[in-house]
């Protein structure tokens, strides 16, 4: 069985740059690593604070997106979007082509295609930032701008036939689909995890409202010295006792309370006798604490009237 490859195997530790869209004006450095070196598996997990600086900035040295674990791809995409495009500004870009017609990349092209055009120092070629991020498998239609890089500078001035223009042309082109995927990725409110969070928050509100109704009923019945439990509290009973009947009455005058009572989450009904006793204990503690605060160190006593049942037991 092959050794499991961790995410670190595809990344390289980078020092933070002072700017996301420019570099110091200097000669083109020799690449220090190759794609094969970047794909060596690692054993240490990447920490969150170091993750963004571990990403390869040069588009010519990046590992294809489909080499990363599927569950990590969105995280990597967000990190790259946070870093923004790699658009170095050099004092002079290298020339290529036949003698007498040598041409080079022009920094002014950044302004014409600011949302996706990237330049690779290692390959002296341009890449599409969006197509790289959202390419989940090799695509012959986008390999030029995602893996190999485009460097035929002569064709850039061909007007509507410019490869940069034809790359983004068409409402259903791969580039347009990548742009839509970027919008969907950044639309956090549409992400499934927010749907779960929203459901959890709504459930918490209903649980609290259900508990508040229980507390209010217990406090009301206790203040009026009324018994809480009924003789028959089953669902088929015509009279379930003071506690349950008062609780249902509260729900008739408020739709939110009614929904919270009638549709409890799992078994969180908050109607068990043990729950009622806990609420009474909390109320009694608050009463005692209030009395202590009022009388200070003075002594006090409580007189309780007794009542007998038919067997003459108190």
PDB file of C-alpha atoms in Angstrom:
ATOM      1  CA  UNK A   1       0.000   0.000   0.000  1.00  0.00           C
ATOM      2  CA  UNK A   2       1.398   3.393  -0.932  1.00  0.00           C
ATOM      3  CA  UNK A   3       2.082   5.949   1.719  1.00  0.00           C
ATOM      4  CA  UNK A   4      -0.687   8.490   2.165  1.00  0.00           C
ATOM      5  CA  UNK A   5       0.197  11.854   0.712  1.00  0.00           C
ATOM      6  CA  UNK A   6      -0.532  14.872   2.859  1.00  0.00           C
ATOM      7  CA  UNK A   7      -1.387  18.332   1.593  1.00  0.00           C
ATOM      8  CA  UNK A   8       2.103  19.581   2.450  1.00  0.00           C
ATOM      9  CA  UNK A   9       3.485  17.442  -0.361  1.00  0.00           C
ATOM     10  CA  UNK A  10       1.993  19.810  -2.911  1.00  0.00           C
ATOM     11  CA  UNK A  11       3.004  23.056  -1.249  1.00  0.00           C
ATOM     12  CA  UNK A  12       6.201  24.933  -0.587  1.00  0.00           C
ATOM     13  CA  UNK A  13       6.854  27.323   2.288  1.00  0.00           C
ATOM     14  CA  UNK A  14       7.045  30.877   0.983  1.00  0.00           C
ATOM     15  CA  UNK A  15       7.949  34.081   2.762  1.00  0.00           C
ATOM     16  CA  UNK A  16       5.152  36.696   2.741  1.00  0.00           C
ATOM     17  CA  UNK A  17       5.416  39.225  -0.059  1.00  0.00           C
ATOM     18  CA  UNK A  18       5.041  42.945   0.479  1.00  0.00           C
ATOM     19  CA  UNK A  19       2.558  43.276  -2.376  1.00  0.00           C
ATOM     20  CA  UNK A  20       0.236  40.890  -4.166  1.00  0.00           C
ATOM     21  CA  UNK A  21       0.429  42.399  -7.628  1.00  0.00           C
ATOM     22  CA  UNK A  22       4.032  43.479  -7.974  1.00  0.00           C
ATOM     23  CA  UNK A  23       7.595  42.438  -7.226  1.00  0.00           C
ATOM     24  CA  UNK A  24      10.864  44.271  -6.853  1.00  0.00           C
ATOM     25  CA  UNK A  25      12.307  45.272 -10.213  1.00  0.00           C
ATOM     26  CA  UNK A  26      15.160  42.859 -10.787  1.00  0.00           C
ATOM     27  CA  UNK A  27      16.450  40.312 -13.242  1.00  0.00           C
ATOM     28  CA  UNK A  28      14.535  37.080 -13.631  1.00  0.00           C
ATOM     29  CA  UNK A  29      15.696  34.597 -10.987  1.00  0.00           C
ATOM     30  CA  UNK A  30      16.367  30.968 -11.720  1.00  0.00           C
ATOM     31  CA  UNK A  31      13.591  28.706 -10.385  1.00  0.00           C
ATOM     32  CA  UNK A  32      14.747  26.950  -7.244  1.00  0.00           C
ATOM     33  CA  UNK A  33      12.285  24.072  -7.368  1.00  0.00           C
ATOM     34  CA  UNK A  34      10.657  21.914  -9.994  1.00  0.00           C
ATOM     35  CA  UNK A  35       7.183  20.426 -10.233  1.00  0.00           C
ATOM     36  CA  UNK A  36       8.565  17.008  -9.287  1.00  0.00           C
ATOM     37  CA  UNK A  37      10.156  18.432  -6.147  1.00  0.00           C
ATOM     38  CA  UNK A  38       6.886  20.055  -5.153  1.00  0.00           C
ATOM     39  CA  UNK A  39       4.951  16.790  -5.411  1.00  0.00           C
ATOM     40  CA  UNK A  40       7.113  14.968  -2.829  1.00  0.00           C
ATOM     41  CA  UNK A  41       4.836  13.758  -0.043  1.00  0.00           C
ATOM     42  CA  UNK A  42       5.151  15.294   3.391  1.00  0.00           C
ATOM     43  CA  UNK A  43       4.311  14.089   6.877  1.00  0.00           C
ATOM     44  CA  UNK A  44       3.435  17.309   8.674  1.00  0.00           C
ATOM     45  CA  UNK A  45       0.015  18.905   8.493  1.00  0.00           C
ATOM     46  CA  UNK A  46      -0.125  22.542   7.442  1.00  0.00           C
ATOM     47  CA  UNK A  47      -1.188  24.921  10.182  1.00  0.00           C
ATOM     48  CA  UNK A  48      -3.840  27.471   9.351  1.00  0.00           C
ATOM     49  CA  UNK A  49      -1.659  30.497   9.947  1.00  0.00           C
ATOM     50  CA  UNK A  50       1.090  29.098   7.717  1.00  0.00           C
ATOM     51  CA  UNK A  51      -1.189  27.732   5.026  1.00  0.00           C
ATOM     52  CA  UNK A  52      -1.464  30.818   2.853  1.00  0.00           C
ATOM     53  CA  UNK A  53       2.316  31.332   2.761  1.00  0.00           C
ATOM     54  CA  UNK A  54       2.861  27.712   1.744  1.00  0.00           C
ATOM     55  CA  UNK A  55       1.178  28.161  -1.626  1.00  0.00           C
ATOM     56  CA  UNK A  56       3.292  28.404  -4.776  1.00  0.00           C
ATOM     57  CA  UNK A  57       2.816  31.820  -6.365  1.00  0.00           C
ATOM     58  CA  UNK A  58       4.523  31.255  -9.731  1.00  0.00           C
ATOM     59  CA  UNK A  59       1.822  29.774 -12.039  1.00  0.00           C
ATOM     60  CA  UNK A  60       4.482  27.862 -13.964  1.00  0.00           C
ATOM     61  CA  UNK A  61       5.485  25.912 -10.857  1.00  0.00           C
ATOM     62  CA  UNK A  62       2.090  25.178  -9.345  1.00  0.00           C
ATOM     63  CA  UNK A  63       0.793  21.646  -9.132  1.00  0.00           C
ATOM     64  CA  UNK A  64      -2.463  21.182 -11.102  1.00  0.00           C
ATOM     65  CA  UNK A  65      -5.579  21.573  -9.000  1.00  0.00           C
ATOM     66  CA  UNK A  66      -6.650  17.975  -9.649  1.00  0.00           C
ATOM     67  CA  UNK A  67      -3.518  16.762  -7.839  1.00  0.00           C
ATOM     68  CA  UNK A  68      -4.850  18.081  -4.542  1.00  0.00           C
ATOM     69  CA  UNK A  69      -7.275  16.103  -2.346  1.00  0.00           C
ATOM     70  CA  UNK A  70     -10.858  16.835  -3.328  1.00  0.00           C
ATOM     71  CA  UNK A  71     -11.810  17.907   0.205  1.00  0.00           C
ATOM     72  CA  UNK A  72      -8.984  20.479   0.243  1.00  0.00           C
ATOM     73  CA  UNK A  73      -9.544  22.141  -3.123  1.00  0.00           C
ATOM     74  CA  UNK A  74     -12.023  24.810  -2.030  1.00  0.00           C
ATOM     75  CA  UNK A  75      -9.735  25.754   0.850  1.00  0.00           C
ATOM     76  CA  UNK A  76      -6.806  26.125  -1.561  1.00  0.00           C
ATOM     77  CA  UNK A  77      -8.913  28.139  -3.992  1.00  0.00           C
ATOM     78  CA  UNK A  78      -9.977  30.580  -1.288  1.00  0.00           C
ATOM     79  CA  UNK A  79      -6.360  30.974  -0.194  1.00  0.00           C
ATOM     80  CA  UNK A  80      -5.246  31.770  -3.743  1.00  0.00           C
ATOM     81  CA  UNK A  81      -8.115  34.225  -4.193  1.00  0.00           C
ATOM     82  CA  UNK A  82      -7.016  35.933  -1.020  1.00  0.00           C
ATOM     83  CA  UNK A  83      -3.453  36.197  -2.325  1.00  0.00           C
ATOM     84  CA  UNK A  84      -4.787  37.547  -5.650  1.00  0.00           C
ATOM     85  CA  UNK A  85      -3.128  37.267  -9.029  1.00  0.00           C
ATOM     86  CA  UNK A  86       0.615  36.847  -9.516  1.00  0.00           C
ATOM     87  CA  UNK A  87       1.534  39.822 -11.735  1.00  0.00           C
ATOM     88  CA  UNK A  88       5.215  40.675 -11.270  1.00  0.00           C
ATOM     89  CA  UNK A  89       6.541  43.955 -12.668  1.00  0.00           C
ATOM     90  CA  UNK A  90      10.096  43.714 -14.003  1.00  0.00           C
ATOM     91  CA  UNK A  91      12.359  46.409 -15.343  1.00  0.00           C
ATOM     92  CA  UNK A  92      12.718  44.340 -18.481  1.00  0.00           C
ATOM     93  CA  UNK A  93      10.966  41.135 -19.489  1.00  0.00           C
ATOM     94  CA  UNK A  94      13.008  38.542 -21.447  1.00  0.00           C
ATOM     95  CA  UNK A  95      12.866  38.571 -25.251  1.00  0.00           C
ATOM     96  CA  UNK A  96      12.106  35.487 -27.327  1.00  0.00           C
ATOM     97  CA  UNK A  97      11.515  34.600 -30.942  1.00  0.00           C
ATOM     98  CA  UNK A  98      13.615  34.713 -34.144  1.00  0.00           C
ATOM     99  CA  UNK A  99      16.414  37.219 -34.577  1.00  0.00           C
ATOM    100  CA  UNK A 100      15.142  40.533 -35.904  1.00  0.00           C
ATOM    101  CA  UNK A 101      11.605  39.916 -34.571  1.00  0.00           C
ATOM    102  CA  UNK A 102      12.219  39.271 -30.904  1.00  0.00           C
ATOM    103  CA  UNK A 103       9.355  40.155 -28.613  1.00  0.00           C
ATOM    104  CA  UNK A 104       8.619  40.102 -24.887  1.00  0.00           C
ATOM    105  CA  UNK A 105       5.713  40.170 -22.481  1.00  0.00           C
ATOM    106  CA  UNK A 106       4.266  43.650 -21.853  1.00  0.00           C
ATOM    107  CA  UNK A 107       3.182  44.725 -18.376  1.00  0.00           C
ATOM    108  CA  UNK A 108       0.403  46.836 -19.937  1.00  0.00           C
ATOM    109  CA  UNK A 109      -1.450  43.598 -20.712  1.00  0.00           C
ATOM    110  CA  UNK A 110      -2.177  43.262 -16.999  1.00  0.00           C
ATOM    111  CA  UNK A 111      -4.519  46.245 -17.270  1.00  0.00           C
ATOM    112  CA  UNK A 112      -6.326  44.825 -20.301  1.00  0.00           C
ATOM    113  CA  UNK A 113      -7.030  41.509 -18.571  1.00  0.00           C
ATOM    114  CA  UNK A 114      -6.828  42.347 -14.849  1.00  0.00           C
ATOM    115  CA  UNK A 115      -9.094  39.562 -13.584  1.00  0.00           C
ATOM    116  CA  UNK A 116      -7.196  36.505 -14.774  1.00  0.00           C
ATOM    117  CA  UNK A 117      -3.861  37.189 -16.524  1.00  0.00           C
ATOM    118  CA  UNK A 118      -0.784  35.942 -14.655  1.00  0.00           C
ATOM    119  CA  UNK A 119       2.882  35.873 -15.689  1.00  0.00           C
ATOM    120  CA  UNK A 120       5.321  33.073 -14.816  1.00  0.00           C
ATOM    121  CA  UNK A 121       8.918  34.088 -14.178  1.00  0.00           C
ATOM    122  CA  UNK A 122      10.131  30.503 -14.501  1.00  0.00           C
ATOM    123  CA  UNK A 123       8.522  29.795 -17.884  1.00  0.00           C
ATOM    124  CA  UNK A 124       8.311  33.303 -19.384  1.00  0.00           C
ATOM    125  CA  UNK A 125       4.654  32.587 -20.191  1.00  0.00           C
ATOM    126  CA  UNK A 126       1.181  33.704 -19.141  1.00  0.00           C
ATOM    127  CA  UNK A 127      -1.521  31.654 -17.440  1.00  0.00           C
ATOM    128  CA  UNK A 128      -5.206  32.018 -16.589  1.00  0.00           C
ATOM    129  CA  UNK A 129      -5.713  32.356 -12.856  1.00  0.00           C
ATOM    130  CA  UNK A 130      -9.404  31.369 -12.889  1.00  0.00           C
ATOM    131  CA  UNK A 131      -9.046  28.373 -15.212  1.00  0.00           C
ATOM    132  CA  UNK A 132      -6.216  27.044 -13.053  1.00  0.00           C
ATOM    133  CA  UNK A 133      -8.260  27.323  -9.842  1.00  0.00           C
ATOM    134  CA  UNK A 134     -11.352  25.569 -11.165  1.00  0.00           C
ATOM    135  CA  UNK A 135      -9.838  22.935 -13.456  1.00  0.00           C
ATOM    136  CA  UNK A 136     -10.649  19.582 -11.821  1.00  0.00           C
ATOM    137  CA  UNK A 137      -9.189  17.513 -14.656  1.00  0.00           C
ATOM    138  CA  UNK A 138      -6.964  17.988 -17.726  1.00  0.00           C
ATOM    139  CA  UNK A 139      -8.741  19.891 -20.464  1.00  0.00           C
ATOM    140  CA  UNK A 140      -7.175  20.194 -23.952  1.00  0.00           C
ATOM    141  CA  UNK A 141      -9.080  23.458 -24.502  1.00  0.00           C
ATOM    142  CA  UNK A 142      -7.460  25.173 -21.518  1.00  0.00           C
ATOM    143  CA  UNK A 143      -4.121  23.377 -21.142  1.00  0.00           C
ATOM    144  CA  UNK A 144      -2.325  26.273 -22.818  1.00  0.00           C
ATOM    145  CA  UNK A 145      -3.417  28.713 -20.104  1.00  0.00           C
ATOM    146  CA  UNK A 146      -3.405  26.282 -17.167  1.00  0.00           C
ATOM    147  CA  UNK A 147      -0.411  23.945 -17.593  1.00  0.00           C
ATOM    148  CA  UNK A 148       1.881  24.759 -20.535  1.00  0.00           C
ATOM    149  CA  UNK A 149       1.587  28.543 -20.578  1.00  0.00           C
ATOM    150  CA  UNK A 150       1.200  30.882 -23.554  1.00  0.00           C
ATOM    151  CA  UNK A 151       4.264  32.764 -24.846  1.00  0.00           C
ATOM    152  CA  UNK A 152       3.602  33.488 -28.540  1.00  0.00           C
ATOM    153  CA  UNK A 153       3.734  37.263 -28.036  1.00  0.00           C
ATOM    154  CA  UNK A 154       3.414  37.951 -31.773  1.00  0.00           C
ATOM    155  CA  UNK A 155      -0.224  36.808 -31.789  1.00  0.00           C
ATOM    156  CA  UNK A 156      -1.292  39.100 -28.959  1.00  0.00           C
ATOM    157  CA  UNK A 157      -1.715  42.036 -31.388  1.00  0.00           C
ATOM    158  CA  UNK A 158      -4.097  40.219 -33.755  1.00  0.00           C
ATOM    159  CA  UNK A 159      -7.177  42.144 -32.567  1.00  0.00           C
ATOM    160  CA  UNK A 160     -10.254  39.971 -32.148  1.00  0.00           C
ATOM    161  CA  UNK A 161      -8.136  36.907 -32.934  1.00  0.00           C
ATOM    162  CA  UNK A 162      -5.852  37.627 -29.990  1.00  0.00           C
ATOM    163  CA  UNK A 163      -5.518  34.409 -27.954  1.00  0.00           C
ATOM    164  CA  UNK A 164      -6.285  36.388 -24.790  1.00  0.00           C
ATOM    165  CA  UNK A 165      -9.601  37.515 -26.286  1.00  0.00           C
ATOM    166  CA  UNK A 166     -10.561  34.143 -27.728  1.00  0.00           C
ATOM    167  CA  UNK A 167      -9.773  32.495 -24.403  1.00  0.00           C
ATOM    168  CA  UNK A 168     -12.629  34.322 -22.638  1.00  0.00           C
ATOM    169  CA  UNK A 169     -15.011  34.477 -25.596  1.00  0.00           C
ATOM    170  CA  UNK A 170     -18.424  32.823 -25.466  1.00  0.00           C
ATOM    171  CA  UNK A 171     -21.087  32.570 -22.728  1.00  0.00           C
ATOM    172  CA  UNK A 172     -20.401  28.839 -22.238  1.00  0.00           C
ATOM    173  CA  UNK A 173     -16.620  28.870 -22.532  1.00  0.00           C
ATOM    174  CA  UNK A 174     -14.475  27.125 -19.959  1.00  0.00           C
ATOM    175  CA  UNK A 175     -13.230  30.492 -18.742  1.00  0.00           C
ATOM    176  CA  UNK A 176     -16.776  31.811 -18.205  1.00  0.00           C
ATOM    177  CA  UNK A 177     -17.659  28.654 -16.299  1.00  0.00           C
ATOM    178  CA  UNK A 178     -14.587  29.178 -14.119  1.00  0.00           C
ATOM    179  CA  UNK A 179     -15.701  32.763 -13.454  1.00  0.00           C
ATOM    180  CA  UNK A 180     -19.140  31.525 -12.382  1.00  0.00           C
ATOM    181  CA  UNK A 181     -17.509  28.954 -10.118  1.00  0.00           C
ATOM    182  CA  UNK A 182     -15.499  31.732  -8.480  1.00  0.00           C
ATOM    183  CA  UNK A 183     -18.675  33.737  -7.810  1.00  0.00           C
ATOM    184  CA  UNK A 184     -20.368  30.667  -6.326  1.00  0.00           C
ATOM    185  CA  UNK A 185     -17.333  29.917  -4.161  1.00  0.00           C
ATOM    186  CA  UNK A 186     -17.237  33.451  -2.763  1.00  0.00           C
ATOM    187  CA  UNK A 187     -20.994  33.436  -2.197  1.00  0.00           C
ATOM    188  CA  UNK A 188     -20.620  32.131   1.351  1.00  0.00           C
ATOM    189  CA  UNK A 189     -24.307  32.510   2.113  1.00  0.00           C
ATOM    190  CA  UNK A 190     -25.038  29.931  -0.542  1.00  0.00           C
ATOM    191  CA  UNK A 191     -22.585  27.422   0.863  1.00  0.00           C
ATOM    192  CA  UNK A 192     -24.056  24.301   2.430  1.00  0.00           C
ATOM    193  CA  UNK A 193     -22.304  24.905   5.753  1.00  0.00           C
ATOM    194  CA  UNK A 194     -24.262  28.160   6.176  1.00  0.00           C
ATOM    195  CA  UNK A 195     -27.477  26.270   5.534  1.00  0.00           C
ATOM    196  CA  UNK A 196     -26.604  23.973   8.432  1.00  0.00           C
ATOM    197  CA  UNK A 197     -25.643  26.938  10.622  1.00  0.00           C
ATOM    198  CA  UNK A 198     -28.918  28.679   9.804  1.00  0.00           C
ATOM    199  CA  UNK A 199     -30.871  25.553  10.719  1.00  0.00           C
ATOM    200  CA  UNK A 200     -28.943  25.211  13.966  1.00  0.00           C
ATOM    201  CA  UNK A 201     -29.613  28.845  14.910  1.00  0.00           C
ATOM    202  CA  UNK A 202     -33.343  28.430  14.207  1.00  0.00           C
ATOM    203  CA  UNK A 203     -33.384  25.255  16.290  1.00  0.00           C
ATOM    204  CA  UNK A 204     -31.637  27.042  19.175  1.00  0.00           C
ATOM    205  CA  UNK A 205     -34.239  29.830  19.076  1.00  0.00           C
ATOM    206  CA  UNK A 206     -37.086  27.305  19.182  1.00  0.00           C
ATOM    207  CA  UNK A 207     -35.487  25.411  22.056  1.00  0.00           C
ATOM    208  CA  UNK A 208     -35.058  28.606  24.071  1.00  0.00           C
ATOM    209  CA  UNK A 209     -38.630  29.688  23.370  1.00  0.00           C
ATOM    210  CA  UNK A 210     -39.910  26.255  24.454  1.00  0.00           C
ATOM    211  CA  UNK A 211     -37.904  26.464  27.678  1.00  0.00           C
ATOM    212  CA  UNK A 212     -39.101  30.021  28.359  1.00  0.00           C
ATOM    213  CA  UNK A 213     -42.711  28.864  28.039  1.00  0.00           C
ATOM    214  CA  UNK A 214     -42.025  26.082  30.553  1.00  0.00           C
ATOM    215  CA  UNK A 215     -40.381  28.501  33.018  1.00  0.00           C
ATOM    216  CA  UNK A 216     -43.220  31.022  32.744  1.00  0.00           C
ATOM    217  CA  UNK A 217     -45.861  28.356  33.396  1.00  0.00           C
ATOM    218  CA  UNK A 218     -43.966  26.953  36.405  1.00  0.00           C
ATOM    219  CA  UNK A 219     -43.480  30.437  37.837  1.00  0.00           C
ATOM    220  CA  UNK A 220     -47.150  31.363  37.334  1.00  0.00           C
ATOM    221  CA  UNK A 221     -48.499  28.193  38.939  1.00  0.00           C
ATOM    222  CA  UNK A 222     -46.032  28.461  41.812  1.00  0.00           C
ATOM    223  CA  UNK A 223     -47.012  32.081  42.468  1.00  0.00           C
ATOM    224  CA  UNK A 224     -50.696  31.097  42.557  1.00  0.00           C
ATOM    225  CA  UNK A 225     -49.953  28.041  44.751  1.00  0.00           C
ATOM    226  CA  UNK A 226     -51.459  25.693  42.194  1.00  0.00           C
ATOM    227  CA  UNK A 227     -50.371  22.100  41.637  1.00  0.00           C
ATOM    228  CA  UNK A 228     -48.400  21.456  38.469  1.00  0.00           C
ATOM    229  CA  UNK A 229     -49.102  17.826  37.723  1.00  0.00           C
ATOM    230  CA  UNK A 230     -52.369  16.352  36.582  1.00  0.00           C
ATOM    231  CA  UNK A 231     -54.067  13.077  37.354  1.00  0.00           C
ATOM    232  CA  UNK A 232     -53.629  11.872  33.760  1.00  0.00           C
ATOM    233  CA  UNK A 233     -51.023  13.636  31.608  1.00  0.00           C
ATOM    234  CA  UNK A 234     -51.177  11.258  28.637  1.00  0.00           C
ATOM    235  CA  UNK A 235     -51.809  12.595  25.132  1.00  0.00           C
ATOM    236  CA  UNK A 236     -55.332  11.128  25.142  1.00  0.00           C
ATOM    237  CA  UNK A 237     -56.318  12.803  28.415  1.00  0.00           C
ATOM    238  CA  UNK A 238     -59.074  15.412  28.307  1.00  0.00           C
ATOM    239  CA  UNK A 239     -57.379  17.327  31.132  1.00  0.00           C
ATOM    240  CA  UNK A 240     -53.598  16.917  31.354  1.00  0.00           C
ATOM    241  CA  UNK A 241     -53.225  19.053  34.456  1.00  0.00           C
ATOM    242  CA  UNK A 242     -52.409  22.684  35.138  1.00  0.00           C
ATOM    243  CA  UNK A 243     -48.860  22.691  33.767  1.00  0.00           C
ATOM    244  CA  UNK A 244     -49.564  21.166  30.354  1.00  0.00           C
ATOM    245  CA  UNK A 245     -52.906  22.909  29.881  1.00  0.00           C
ATOM    246  CA  UNK A 246     -51.501  26.363  30.712  1.00  0.00           C
ATOM    247  CA  UNK A 247     -48.562  25.674  28.418  1.00  0.00           C
ATOM    248  CA  UNK A 248     -50.877  24.859  25.517  1.00  0.00           C
ATOM    249  CA  UNK A 249     -52.900  27.996  26.264  1.00  0.00           C
ATOM    250  CA  UNK A 250     -49.759  30.122  25.860  1.00  0.00           C
ATOM    251  CA  UNK A 251     -49.240  28.597  22.432  1.00  0.00           C
ATOM    252  CA  UNK A 252     -52.715  29.516  21.208  1.00  0.00           C
ATOM    253  CA  UNK A 253     -51.879  33.227  21.393  1.00  0.00           C
ATOM    254  CA  UNK A 254     -48.472  33.069  19.709  1.00  0.00           C
ATOM    255  CA  UNK A 255     -47.598  31.137  16.557  1.00  0.00           C
ATOM    256  CA  UNK A 256     -43.894  30.943  17.403  1.00  0.00           C
ATOM    257  CA  UNK A 257     -44.594  29.474  20.832  1.00  0.00           C
ATOM    258  CA  UNK A 258     -47.141  27.081  19.336  1.00  0.00           C
ATOM    259  CA  UNK A 259     -44.617  25.781  16.770  1.00  0.00           C
ATOM    260  CA  UNK A 260     -41.932  25.448  19.415  1.00  0.00           C
ATOM    261  CA  UNK A 261     -44.236  23.434  21.684  1.00  0.00           C
ATOM    262  CA  UNK A 262     -45.851  21.263  19.028  1.00  0.00           C
ATOM    263  CA  UNK A 263     -42.636  20.457  17.140  1.00  0.00           C
ATOM    264  CA  UNK A 264     -39.892  19.793  19.695  1.00  0.00           C
ATOM    265  CA  UNK A 265     -36.431  18.791  18.527  1.00  0.00           C
ATOM    266  CA  UNK A 266     -35.792  15.145  19.341  1.00  0.00           C
ATOM    267  CA  UNK A 267     -36.888  14.724  23.007  1.00  0.00           C
ATOM    268  CA  UNK A 268     -36.215  18.299  24.153  1.00  0.00           C
ATOM    269  CA  UNK A 269     -39.786  18.956  25.333  1.00  0.00           C
ATOM    270  CA  UNK A 270     -38.841  20.427  28.763  1.00  0.00           C
ATOM    271  CA  UNK A 271     -41.997  19.063  30.413  1.00  0.00           C
ATOM    272  CA  UNK A 272     -40.635  16.219  32.558  1.00  0.00           C
ATOM    273  CA  UNK A 273     -41.252  16.427  36.347  1.00  0.00           C
ATOM    274  CA  UNK A 274     -37.473  16.498  36.873  1.00  0.00           C
ATOM    275  CA  UNK A 275     -37.253  19.632  34.711  1.00  0.00           C
ATOM    276  CA  UNK A 276     -40.062  21.248  36.696  1.00  0.00           C
ATOM    277  CA  UNK A 277     -38.239  20.489  39.960  1.00  0.00           C
ATOM    278  CA  UNK A 278     -35.014  21.980  38.650  1.00  0.00           C
ATOM    279  CA  UNK A 279     -36.823  25.182  37.674  1.00  0.00           C
ATOM    280  CA  UNK A 280     -38.505  25.343  41.106  1.00  0.00           C
ATOM    281  CA  UNK A 281     -35.136  24.846  42.786  1.00  0.00           C
ATOM    282  CA  UNK A 282     -33.646  27.722  40.779  1.00  0.00           C
ATOM    283  CA  UNK A 283     -36.601  29.956  41.634  1.00  0.00           C
ATOM    284  CA  UNK A 284     -36.330  29.112  45.347  1.00  0.00           C
ATOM    285  CA  UNK A 285     -32.594  29.849  45.316  1.00  0.00           C
ATOM    286  CA  UNK A 286     -33.234  33.249  43.772  1.00  0.00           C
ATOM    287  CA  UNK A 287     -35.880  34.009  46.413  1.00  0.00           C
ATOM    288  CA  UNK A 288     -33.503  33.044  49.248  1.00  0.00           C
ATOM    289  CA  UNK A 289     -30.693  35.101  47.754  1.00  0.00           C
ATOM    290  CA  UNK A 290     -32.991  38.103  47.429  1.00  0.00           C
ATOM    291  CA  UNK A 291     -34.055  37.772  51.070  1.00  0.00           C
ATOM    292  CA  UNK A 292     -30.417  37.538  52.188  1.00  0.00           C
ATOM    293  CA  UNK A 293     -29.516  40.666  50.255  1.00  0.00           C
ATOM    294  CA  UNK A 294     -32.470  42.532  51.806  1.00  0.00           C
ATOM    295  CA  UNK A 295     -32.018  41.595  55.469  1.00  0.00           C
ATOM    296  CA  UNK A 296     -28.248  41.199  55.494  1.00  0.00           C
ATOM    297  CA  UNK A 297     -27.004  39.421  58.652  1.00  0.00           C
ATOM    298  CA  UNK A 298     -30.406  39.482  60.396  1.00  0.00           C
ATOM    299  CA  UNK A 299     -32.185  36.237  61.176  1.00  0.00           C
ATOM    300  CA  UNK A 300     -35.507  35.263  59.623  1.00  0.00           C
ATOM    301  CA  UNK A 301     -37.989  32.431  59.598  1.00  0.00           C
ATOM    302  CA  UNK A 302     -40.579  31.196  57.123  1.00  0.00           C
ATOM    303  CA  UNK A 303     -44.096  30.192  58.187  1.00  0.00           C
ATOM    304  CA  UNK A 304     -45.769  27.668  55.904  1.00  0.00           C
ATOM    305  CA  UNK A 305     -49.422  26.706  56.200  1.00  0.00           C
ATOM    306  CA  UNK A 306     -50.081  23.003  56.110  1.00  0.00           C
ATOM    307  CA  UNK A 307     -52.907  21.124  54.437  1.00  0.00           C
ATOM    308  CA  UNK A 308     -54.261  17.640  55.078  1.00  0.00           C
ATOM    309  CA  UNK A 309     -55.676  15.154  52.630  1.00  0.00           C
ATOM    310  CA  UNK A 310     -58.533  12.709  53.273  1.00  0.00           C
ATOM    311  CA  UNK A 311     -56.158  10.380  55.152  1.00  0.00           C
ATOM    312  CA  UNK A 312     -55.331  13.337  57.442  1.00  0.00           C
ATOM    313  CA  UNK A 313     -51.720  13.383  56.366  1.00  0.00           C
ATOM    314  CA  UNK A 314     -49.993  16.748  56.183  1.00  0.00           C
TER     315      UNK A 314
END
